[in-house]
mmCIF file of C-alpha atoms in Angstrom:
data_model
loop_
_atom_site.group_PDB
_atom_site.id
_atom_site.type_symbol
_atom_site.label_atom_id
_atom_site.label_comp_id
_atom_site.label_asym_id
_atom_site.label_seq_id
_atom_site.Cartn_x
_atom_site.Cartn_y
_atom_site.Cartn_z
ATOM 1 C CA UNK A 29 131.390 129.368 37.685
ATOM 2 C CA UNK A 30 131.000 128.753 41.400
ATOM 3 C CA UNK A 31 133.986 128.641 43.664
ATOM 4 C CA UNK A 32 135.016 125.172 44.816
ATOM 5 C CA UNK A 33 133.784 124.282 48.273
ATOM 6 C CA UNK A 34 136.571 123.841 50.785
ATOM 7 C CA UNK A 35 136.602 120.494 52.528
ATOM 8 C CA UNK A 36 135.248 120.512 56.089
ATOM 9 C CA UNK A 37 137.736 120.476 58.889
ATOM 10 C CA UNK A 38 138.018 117.086 60.582
ATOM 11 C CA UNK A 39 136.123 116.780 63.863
ATOM 12 C CA UNK A 40 138.186 117.108 66.975
ATOM 13 C CA UNK A 41 138.749 113.792 68.741
ATOM 14 C CA UNK A 42 136.775 113.320 71.980
ATOM 15 C CA UNK A 43 138.545 114.588 75.011
ATOM 16 C CA UNK A 44 140.053 111.921 77.204
ATOM 17 C CA UNK A 45 138.562 111.602 80.699
ATOM 18 C CA UNK A 46 140.378 113.685 83.218
ATOM 19 C CA UNK A 47 142.739 111.703 85.354
ATOM 20 C CA UNK A 48 142.022 111.766 89.051
ATOM 21 C CA UNK A 49 144.119 114.082 91.090
ATOM 22 C CA UNK A 50 147.045 112.492 92.870
ATOM 23 C CA UNK A 51 146.149 111.269 96.346
ATOM 24 C CA UNK A 52 142.363 111.163 95.637
ATOM 25 C CA UNK A 53 140.305 108.108 94.823
ATOM 26 C CA UNK A 54 136.983 108.207 92.981
ATOM 27 C CA UNK A 55 133.872 108.194 95.149
ATOM 28 C CA UNK A 56 132.271 104.780 95.548
ATOM 29 C CA UNK A 57 128.877 106.327 96.166
ATOM 30 C CA UNK A 58 128.731 107.596 92.601
ATOM 31 C CA UNK A 59 129.037 104.072 91.203
ATOM 32 C CA UNK A 60 126.127 102.988 93.423
ATOM 33 C CA UNK A 61 123.759 105.672 92.187
ATOM 34 C CA UNK A 62 120.412 104.167 91.213
ATOM 35 C CA UNK A 63 121.157 100.818 92.835
ATOM 36 C CA UNK A 64 119.269 99.242 95.720
ATOM 37 C CA UNK A 65 121.444 98.606 98.734
ATOM 38 C CA UNK A 66 120.862 95.221 100.385
ATOM 39 C CA UNK A 67 121.443 94.435 104.032
ATOM 40 C CA UNK A 68 124.008 91.857 104.967
ATOM 41 C CA UNK A 69 123.567 88.682 107.025
ATOM 42 C CA UNK A 70 124.474 90.493 110.243
ATOM 43 C CA UNK A 71 121.677 93.046 109.771
ATOM 44 C CA UNK A 72 119.139 90.304 109.063
ATOM 45 C CA UNK A 73 120.297 88.372 112.109
ATOM 46 C CA UNK A 74 119.898 91.391 114.382
ATOM 47 C CA UNK A 75 116.422 92.103 112.965
ATOM 48 C CA UNK A 76 115.323 88.484 113.472
ATOM 49 C CA UNK A 77 116.496 88.502 117.088
ATOM 50 C CA UNK A 78 114.724 91.827 117.723
ATOM 51 C CA UNK A 79 111.474 90.513 116.217
ATOM 52 C CA UNK A 80 111.636 87.346 118.327
ATOM 53 C CA UNK A 81 112.197 89.318 121.526
ATOM 54 C CA UNK A 82 109.355 91.691 120.651
ATOM 55 C CA UNK A 83 106.863 88.973 119.702
ATOM 56 C CA UNK A 84 107.608 86.561 122.554
ATOM 57 C CA UNK A 85 105.416 88.337 125.207
ATOM 58 C CA UNK A 86 102.398 88.123 122.904
ATOM 59 C CA UNK A 87 103.163 84.501 122.098
ATOM 60 C CA UNK A 88 103.458 83.712 125.803
ATOM 61 C CA UNK A 89 100.071 85.374 126.391
ATOM 62 C CA UNK A 90 98.532 82.999 123.840
ATOM 63 C CA UNK A 91 100.244 80.002 125.490
ATOM 64 C CA UNK A 92 99.147 81.013 128.995
ATOM 65 C CA UNK A 93 95.593 81.769 127.856
ATOM 66 C CA UNK A 94 95.257 78.285 126.348
ATOM 67 C CA UNK A 95 96.610 76.397 129.368
ATOM 68 C CA UNK A 96 95.359 75.662 132.867
ATOM 69 C CA UNK A 97 96.680 77.253 136.018
ATOM 70 C CA UNK A 98 98.378 73.978 136.951
ATOM 71 C CA UNK A 99 100.227 73.883 133.637
ATOM 72 C CA UNK A 100 101.583 77.371 134.232
ATOM 73 C CA UNK A 101 102.872 76.345 137.677
ATOM 74 C CA UNK A 102 105.036 73.542 136.281
ATOM 75 C CA UNK A 103 108.802 73.871 136.024
ATOM 76 C CA UNK A 104 109.732 74.233 133.231
ATOM 77 C CA UNK A 105 106.467 75.751 131.947
ATOM 78 C CA UNK A 106 104.832 74.674 128.708
ATOM 79 C CA UNK A 107 105.953 76.568 125.640
ATOM 80 C CA UNK A 108 103.241 75.400 123.220
ATOM 81 C CA UNK A 109 99.549 76.436 123.158
ATOM 82 C CA UNK A 110 97.129 74.124 124.917
ATOM 83 C CA UNK A 111 93.488 73.079 124.472
ATOM 84 C CA UNK A 112 91.846 75.356 127.087
ATOM 85 C CA UNK A 113 91.566 78.617 125.115
ATOM 86 C CA UNK A 114 87.797 78.471 124.554
ATOM 87 C CA UNK A 115 87.213 77.337 128.133
ATOM 88 C CA UNK A 116 89.214 80.258 129.495
ATOM 89 C CA UNK A 117 87.370 82.678 127.221
ATOM 90 C CA UNK A 118 84.069 81.396 128.637
ATOM 91 C CA UNK A 119 85.392 81.915 132.156
ATOM 92 C CA UNK A 120 86.310 85.496 131.258
ATOM 93 C CA UNK A 121 82.784 86.189 130.008
ATOM 94 C CA UNK A 122 81.316 84.732 133.209
ATOM 95 C CA UNK A 123 83.535 86.610 135.652
ATOM 96 C CA UNK A 124 83.458 90.044 133.980
ATOM 97 C CA UNK A 125 81.151 91.945 131.636
ATOM 98 C CA UNK A 126 83.841 91.996 128.979
ATOM 99 C CA UNK A 127 81.401 92.816 126.151
ATOM 100 C CA UNK A 128 80.287 96.038 127.812
ATOM 101 C CA UNK A 129 83.890 96.801 128.729
ATOM 102 C CA UNK A 130 84.997 96.461 125.105
ATOM 103 C CA UNK A 131 82.190 98.780 123.967
ATOM 104 C CA UNK A 132 83.070 101.366 126.613
ATOM 105 C CA UNK A 133 86.739 101.191 125.670
ATOM 106 C CA UNK A 134 85.892 101.743 122.011
ATOM 107 C CA UNK A 135 83.769 104.772 122.914
ATOM 108 C CA UNK A 136 86.391 106.244 125.244
ATOM 109 C CA UNK A 137 89.397 105.549 123.025
ATOM 110 C CA UNK A 138 87.652 106.656 119.832
ATOM 111 C CA UNK A 139 86.407 109.910 121.364
ATOM 112 C CA UNK A 140 89.778 110.746 122.901
ATOM 113 C CA UNK A 141 91.570 109.945 119.640
ATOM 114 C CA UNK A 142 89.313 112.136 117.515
ATOM 115 C CA UNK A 143 89.432 115.007 119.990
ATOM 116 C CA UNK A 144 93.182 114.815 120.462
ATOM 117 C CA UNK A 145 93.949 114.680 116.741
ATOM 118 C CA UNK A 146 91.672 117.633 115.940
ATOM 119 C CA UNK A 147 92.606 119.865 118.884
ATOM 120 C CA UNK A 148 96.322 119.135 118.723
ATOM 121 C CA UNK A 149 96.421 119.766 114.970
ATOM 122 C CA UNK A 150 94.698 123.109 115.458
ATOM 123 C CA UNK A 151 97.042 124.086 118.278
ATOM 124 C CA UNK A 152 100.083 122.814 116.392
ATOM 125 C CA UNK A 153 99.140 124.879 113.341
ATOM 126 C CA UNK A 154 98.707 127.973 115.501
ATOM 127 C CA UNK A 155 102.084 127.546 117.215
ATOM 128 C CA UNK A 156 103.852 126.658 113.970
ATOM 129 C CA UNK A 157 102.555 129.213 111.445
ATOM 130 C CA UNK A 158 100.461 131.918 113.110
ATOM 131 C CA UNK A 159 101.999 135.003 114.659
ATOM 132 C CA UNK A 160 100.507 136.240 117.939
ATOM 133 C CA UNK A 161 101.740 137.704 121.186
ATOM 134 C CA UNK A 162 102.934 135.266 123.803
ATOM 135 C CA UNK A 163 103.304 132.373 121.358
ATOM 136 C CA UNK A 164 106.684 131.285 122.712
ATOM 137 C CA UNK A 165 105.599 131.554 126.349
ATOM 138 C CA UNK A 166 102.415 129.561 125.749
ATOM 139 C CA UNK A 167 104.349 126.852 123.919
ATOM 140 C CA UNK A 168 106.870 126.696 126.765
ATOM 141 C CA UNK A 169 104.076 126.309 129.320
ATOM 142 C CA UNK A 170 102.421 123.615 127.210
ATOM 143 C CA UNK A 171 105.634 121.622 126.873
ATOM 144 C CA UNK A 172 106.407 122.209 130.551
ATOM 145 C CA UNK A 173 103.236 120.426 131.613
ATOM 146 C CA UNK A 174 104.768 117.212 130.265
ATOM 147 C CA UNK A 175 107.205 117.305 133.195
ATOM 148 C CA UNK A 176 104.419 117.179 135.800
ATOM 149 C CA UNK A 177 103.528 113.612 136.885
ATOM 150 C CA UNK A 178 99.858 112.925 136.091
ATOM 151 C CA UNK A 179 99.378 111.399 139.553
ATOM 152 C CA UNK A 180 99.631 114.871 141.092
ATOM 153 C CA UNK A 181 96.403 115.965 139.397
ATOM 154 C CA UNK A 182 94.272 112.950 140.301
ATOM 155 C CA UNK A 183 92.826 114.306 143.552
ATOM 156 C CA UNK A 184 91.777 117.767 142.234
ATOM 157 C CA UNK A 185 90.491 116.185 139.031
ATOM 158 C CA UNK A 186 88.388 113.674 140.989
ATOM 159 C CA UNK A 187 87.043 116.483 143.182
ATOM 160 C CA UNK A 188 86.025 118.340 140.008
ATOM 161 C CA UNK A 189 84.188 115.414 138.398
ATOM 162 C CA UNK A 190 82.521 114.623 141.726
ATOM 163 C CA UNK A 191 81.270 118.215 141.898
ATOM 164 C CA UNK A 192 79.925 117.874 138.350
ATOM 165 C CA UNK A 193 78.278 114.524 139.138
ATOM 166 C CA UNK A 194 80.277 112.602 136.537
ATOM 167 C CA UNK A 195 81.610 109.806 138.750
ATOM 168 C CA UNK A 196 81.154 106.416 137.051
ATOM 169 C CA UNK A 197 80.301 108.084 133.735
ATOM 170 C CA UNK A 198 82.345 107.847 130.570
ATOM 171 C CA UNK A 199 82.708 111.613 130.116
ATOM 172 C CA UNK A 200 84.828 111.679 133.281
ATOM 173 C CA UNK A 201 87.438 109.646 131.379
ATOM 174 C CA UNK A 202 86.945 111.231 127.940
ATOM 175 C CA UNK A 203 87.108 114.956 128.667
ATOM 176 C CA UNK A 204 90.439 115.065 130.577
ATOM 177 C CA UNK A 205 92.173 113.314 127.663
ATOM 178 C CA UNK A 206 90.908 115.365 124.708
ATOM 179 C CA UNK A 207 94.151 117.385 124.452
ATOM 180 C CA UNK A 208 97.701 116.335 125.246
ATOM 181 C CA UNK A 209 100.846 118.434 125.471
ATOM 182 C CA UNK A 210 102.762 115.770 123.569
ATOM 183 C CA UNK A 211 100.236 115.891 120.721
ATOM 184 C CA UNK A 212 100.470 119.691 120.466
ATOM 185 C CA UNK A 213 104.269 119.600 120.400
ATOM 186 C CA UNK A 214 104.308 116.687 117.934
ATOM 187 C CA UNK A 215 101.975 118.376 115.437
ATOM 188 C CA UNK A 216 103.755 121.704 115.838
ATOM 189 C CA UNK A 217 107.096 120.138 114.936
ATOM 190 C CA UNK A 218 105.551 118.231 112.038
ATOM 191 C CA UNK A 219 103.902 121.297 110.516
ATOM 192 C CA UNK A 220 107.011 123.454 110.929
ATOM 193 C CA UNK A 221 108.899 121.127 108.595
ATOM 194 C CA UNK A 222 106.097 119.949 106.284
ATOM 195 C CA UNK A 223 104.015 123.094 105.679
ATOM 196 C CA UNK A 224 105.747 125.761 103.528
ATOM 197 C CA UNK A 225 105.014 129.381 104.383
ATOM 198 C CA UNK A 226 104.556 130.094 100.669
ATOM 199 C CA UNK A 227 101.356 128.028 100.575
ATOM 200 C CA UNK A 228 99.818 130.013 103.396
ATOM 201 C CA UNK A 229 100.865 133.329 101.844
ATOM 202 C CA UNK A 230 99.411 132.302 98.478
ATOM 203 C CA UNK A 231 96.152 131.326 100.160
ATOM 204 C CA UNK A 232 96.052 134.678 101.948
ATOM 205 C CA UNK A 233 96.529 136.469 98.639
ATOM 206 C CA UNK A 234 93.610 134.497 97.192
ATOM 207 C CA UNK A 235 91.431 135.699 100.062
ATOM 208 C CA UNK A 236 91.211 132.447 102.054
ATOM 209 C CA UNK A 237 90.398 132.728 105.731
ATOM 210 C CA UNK A 238 92.357 130.971 108.466
ATOM 211 C CA UNK A 239 89.662 128.299 108.788
ATOM 212 C CA UNK A 240 89.710 127.675 105.031
ATOM 213 C CA UNK A 241 93.503 127.437 105.068
ATOM 214 C CA UNK A 242 93.355 124.902 107.891
ATOM 215 C CA UNK A 243 90.793 122.592 106.266
ATOM 216 C CA UNK A 244 91.995 122.917 102.657
ATOM 217 C CA UNK A 245 95.788 123.110 103.094
ATOM 218 C CA UNK A 246 96.894 122.141 106.588
ATOM 219 C CA UNK A 247 94.793 118.998 107.048
ATOM 220 C CA UNK A 248 95.833 117.321 103.735
ATOM 221 C CA UNK A 249 99.511 117.995 104.462
ATOM 222 C CA UNK A 250 99.251 116.932 108.116
ATOM 223 C CA UNK A 251 97.454 113.613 107.470
ATOM 224 C CA UNK A 252 100.529 111.394 107.989
ATOM 225 C CA UNK A 253 101.329 113.085 111.286
ATOM 226 C CA UNK A 254 97.683 112.996 112.333
ATOM 227 C CA UNK A 255 97.565 109.261 111.584
ATOM 228 C CA UNK A 256 100.614 108.576 113.746
ATOM 229 C CA UNK A 257 99.268 110.714 116.590
ATOM 230 C CA UNK A 258 95.868 109.024 116.316
ATOM 231 C CA UNK A 259 97.349 105.540 116.552
ATOM 232 C CA UNK A 260 99.540 106.442 119.535
ATOM 233 C CA UNK A 261 96.615 108.131 121.292
ATOM 234 C CA UNK A 262 94.261 105.206 120.670
ATOM 235 C CA UNK A 263 96.744 102.708 122.093
ATOM 236 C CA UNK A 264 97.469 104.873 125.140
ATOM 237 C CA UNK A 265 93.761 105.426 125.828
ATOM 238 C CA UNK A 266 92.918 101.755 125.348
ATOM 239 C CA UNK A 267 95.665 100.631 127.751
ATOM 240 C CA UNK A 268 95.062 103.329 130.367
ATOM 241 C CA UNK A 269 94.246 101.861 133.768
ATOM 242 C CA UNK A 270 95.058 104.373 136.498
ATOM 243 C CA UNK A 271 92.486 107.101 135.848
ATOM 244 C CA UNK A 272 89.616 104.819 134.667
ATOM 245 C CA UNK A 273 89.922 102.670 137.798
ATOM 246 C CA UNK A 274 89.595 105.858 139.884
ATOM 247 C CA UNK A 275 86.701 107.424 137.969
ATOM 248 C CA UNK A 276 84.732 104.289 137.004
ATOM 249 C CA UNK A 277 83.374 101.246 138.829
ATOM 250 C CA UNK A 278 82.654 97.652 137.862
ATOM 251 C CA UNK A 279 79.175 98.627 136.648
ATOM 252 C CA UNK A 280 80.565 100.866 133.874
ATOM 253 C CA UNK A 281 84.064 99.535 133.201
ATOM 254 C CA UNK A 282 86.601 99.823 130.449
ATOM 255 C CA UNK A 283 88.613 96.779 129.421
ATOM 256 C CA UNK A 284 91.459 97.462 131.845
ATOM 257 C CA UNK A 285 89.034 97.955 134.750
ATOM 258 C CA UNK A 286 87.175 94.757 133.839
ATOM 259 C CA UNK A 287 90.401 92.742 133.777
ATOM 260 C CA UNK A 288 90.859 93.555 137.461
ATOM 261 C CA UNK A 289 87.849 91.343 138.257
ATOM 262 C CA UNK A 290 89.370 88.238 136.670
ATOM 263 C CA UNK A 291 91.085 85.336 138.398
ATOM 264 C CA UNK A 292 89.644 86.092 141.830
ATOM 265 C CA UNK A 293 89.977 83.791 144.786
ATOM 266 C CA UNK A 294 92.672 82.719 147.198
ATOM 267 C CA UNK A 295 94.852 81.566 144.289
ATOM 268 C CA UNK A 296 94.619 83.777 141.206
ATOM 269 C CA UNK A 297 93.858 81.894 138.004
ATOM 270 C CA UNK A 298 96.602 83.225 135.773
ATOM 271 C CA UNK A 299 95.245 81.428 132.704
ATOM 272 C CA UNK A 300 91.906 83.254 132.944
ATOM 273 C CA UNK A 301 93.693 86.572 133.478
ATOM 274 C CA UNK A 302 95.823 85.940 130.406
ATOM 275 C CA UNK A 303 92.732 85.004 128.378
ATOM 276 C CA UNK A 304 91.116 88.316 129.319
ATOM 277 C CA UNK A 305 94.339 90.148 128.487
ATOM 278 C CA UNK A 306 94.362 88.465 125.079
ATOM 279 C CA UNK A 307 90.777 89.577 124.439
ATOM 280 C CA UNK A 308 91.692 93.129 125.406
ATOM 281 C CA UNK A 309 94.768 93.127 123.165
ATOM 282 C CA UNK A 310 93.179 91.797 119.974
ATOM 283 C CA UNK A 311 91.289 95.042 119.075
ATOM 284 C CA UNK A 312 94.509 97.064 119.308
ATOM 285 C CA UNK A 313 96.299 94.581 117.057
ATOM 286 C CA UNK A 314 93.381 94.723 114.621
ATOM 287 C CA UNK A 315 93.504 98.525 114.436
ATOM 288 C CA UNK A 316 97.259 98.485 113.936
ATOM 289 C CA UNK A 317 97.000 95.764 111.295
ATOM 290 C CA UNK A 318 94.425 97.776 109.333
ATOM 291 C CA UNK A 319 96.110 101.169 109.609
ATOM 292 C CA UNK A 320 99.788 100.395 110.188
ATOM 293 C CA UNK A 321 100.775 100.087 106.548
ATOM 294 C CA UNK A 322 98.843 103.221 105.604
ATOM 295 C CA UNK A 323 100.496 105.156 108.417
ATOM 296 C CA UNK A 324 104.005 104.037 107.449
ATOM 297 C CA UNK A 325 103.258 104.705 103.768
ATOM 298 C CA UNK A 326 101.949 108.156 104.602
ATOM 299 C CA UNK A 327 105.073 108.978 106.595
ATOM 300 C CA UNK A 328 107.348 107.852 103.768
ATOM 301 C CA UNK A 329 105.306 109.784 101.200
ATOM 302 C CA UNK A 330 105.466 112.904 103.298
ATOM 303 C CA UNK A 331 109.202 112.480 103.783
ATOM 304 C CA UNK A 332 109.777 112.117 100.027
ATOM 305 C CA UNK A 333 107.641 115.159 99.238
ATOM 306 C CA UNK A 334 109.375 117.159 101.928
#
């Protein structure tokens, strides 16, 4: 005969939750875990006011470009667009070679953007992850050049391009802007935080060269930063006036140089000037509209992965 089986011991009751310590309250952040925080009315109000202040100059450009010079001289001025936009655009095309200026600006801005993004990413990678003698001193000198006003280098730079025979040629505007100290410092800081040393060491173990590491590892990781630097560089190059007006003439202008020819006469026609300004601003807005969301999305993706 088999021995009787002893009944199982009753399960222990679940332990009661620990009482909070005296003088301490439970954290509110824990109860909000997984929830989406919504902004209040005050935050929305501040954002709306900021957007209105930011968008008003562009709106006023549209209003001024669609009005006559007499309408702009009235007190108070008109605050709604008028019927003269096409007429003012025609005046812009008659007074300045705006088509050629737009093409030259695209060539100059595109070349400077590509060169700056490539060269600054290479230099930023070298300063961030490569070990060589004098790295700190070279970085300090590079950052130190940002403190020198660019106006101090205009005369020697013009003497140089005159000696090379580049006056009134686009390369005189493109070549001096292919590398920027800000771009080198920006990409260096980005790669220091976004590029792990373990990836480079693993690639070295696999026998990859420095060039292979740059194109296969650094460039994919640095794309969000490169996109931001490219957009900033394109906008700065497109809006640059000081050096192009020194190096170029009205026969080979950029947009900003061509706008100087508008509204001539004893009384400047502000409506025509504003119409030309609107034409020169639309390409920048188009580029930002096409790439802005991708740039912001790339930054957020890189921040989450980091």
